[in-house]
């Protein structure tokens, strides 16, 4: 726009002609390796390692370091439901580099239709959430329950999508059904800075100092589906409190 400082345009040029092409390259190369490995190894460990490498390269290339708070509270050797706020597509690399365990992500079904990314999501066992009907949603959530019961952690974005303005949105209750049915603890997760790094509807990546905060695990032993709204409110309050502390 007229009057914009020169460094604004330099930032755009760097993103469009250096960062974005490199990220597409990483996605293509590591996605191809991941897809090939998926035909020989069914546990998903190799695909997870490729996703971690992809995420690490993106954050390093984007010059966006991540500071971690509260990870010492979490026993990553045990299955948890990680419930994070959702600001940007860059939330995914932050989770992959900072969750010290293999995990599945519950993601919108539309992502699974994209080339490379969608193929990787399918072959690595990620869980598409289908909201076309209550029955379809239940079937999707049951896959996540099964993963937790077999010892695999699961990550969800309870807001149901990225925040358009960078503020925390209301949480949906459905994801907490997964934790209750598996009787697995819920870990509130607050991600900071990814909205400034890459908001919705742009490919302009800005180098940003990022943070991820882990809250105290919320137990679900003995809880039932009647407690979903309470769990949703409790988890959102924990995420909101961590976000408030960073301001």
PDB file of N, CA and C in Angstrom, residues 131-139:
ATOM      1  N   UNK A 131     -18.070 -33.048   9.921  1.00  0.00           N
ATOM      2  CA  UNK A 131     -19.208 -32.430  10.606  1.00  0.00           C
ATOM      3  C   UNK A 131     -20.460 -32.407   9.732  1.00  0.00           C
ATOM      4  N   UNK A 132     -20.490 -33.245   8.691  1.00  0.00           N
ATOM      5  CA  UNK A 132     -21.647 -33.243   7.790  1.00  0.00           C
ATOM      6  C   UNK A 132     -22.902 -33.767   8.469  1.00  0.00           C
ATOM      7  N   UNK A 133     -22.731 -34.558   9.530  1.00  0.00           N
ATOM      8  CA  UNK A 133     -23.875 -35.074  10.280  1.00  0.00           C
ATOM      9  C   UNK A 133     -23.391 -35.512  11.652  1.00  0.00           C
ATOM     10  N   UNK A 134     -24.284 -35.571  12.651  1.00  0.00           N
ATOM     11  CA  UNK A 134     -23.871 -36.051  13.976  1.00  0.00           C
ATOM     12  C   UNK A 134     -23.257 -37.447  13.926  1.00  0.00           C
ATOM     13  N   UNK A 135     -23.791 -38.297  13.074  1.00  0.00           N
ATOM     14  CA  UNK A 135     -23.263 -39.661  12.975  1.00  0.00           C
ATOM     15  C   UNK A 135     -21.832 -39.654  12.445  1.00  0.00           C
ATOM     16  N   UNK A 136     -21.576 -38.824  11.427  1.00  0.00           N
ATOM     17  CA  UNK A 136     -20.228 -38.740  10.860  1.00  0.00           C
ATOM     18  C   UNK A 136     -19.249 -38.160  11.876  1.00  0.00           C
ATOM     19  N   UNK A 137     -19.694 -37.152  12.631  1.00  0.00           N
ATOM     20  CA  UNK A 137     -18.836 -36.566  13.660  1.00  0.00           C
ATOM     21  C   UNK A 137     -18.498 -37.595  14.726  1.00  0.00           C
ATOM     22  N   UNK A 138     -19.497 -38.353  15.158  1.00  0.00           N
ATOM     23  CA  UNK A 138     -19.274 -39.385  16.173  1.00  0.00           C
ATOM     24  C   UNK A 138     -18.260 -40.418  15.686  1.00  0.00           C
ATOM     25  N   UNK A 139     -18.373 -40.816  14.440  1.00  0.00           N
ATOM     26  CA  UNK A 139     -17.447 -41.808  13.885  1.00  0.00           C
ATOM     27  C   UNK A 139     -16.018 -41.280  13.901  1.00  0.00           C
TER      28      UNK A 139
END
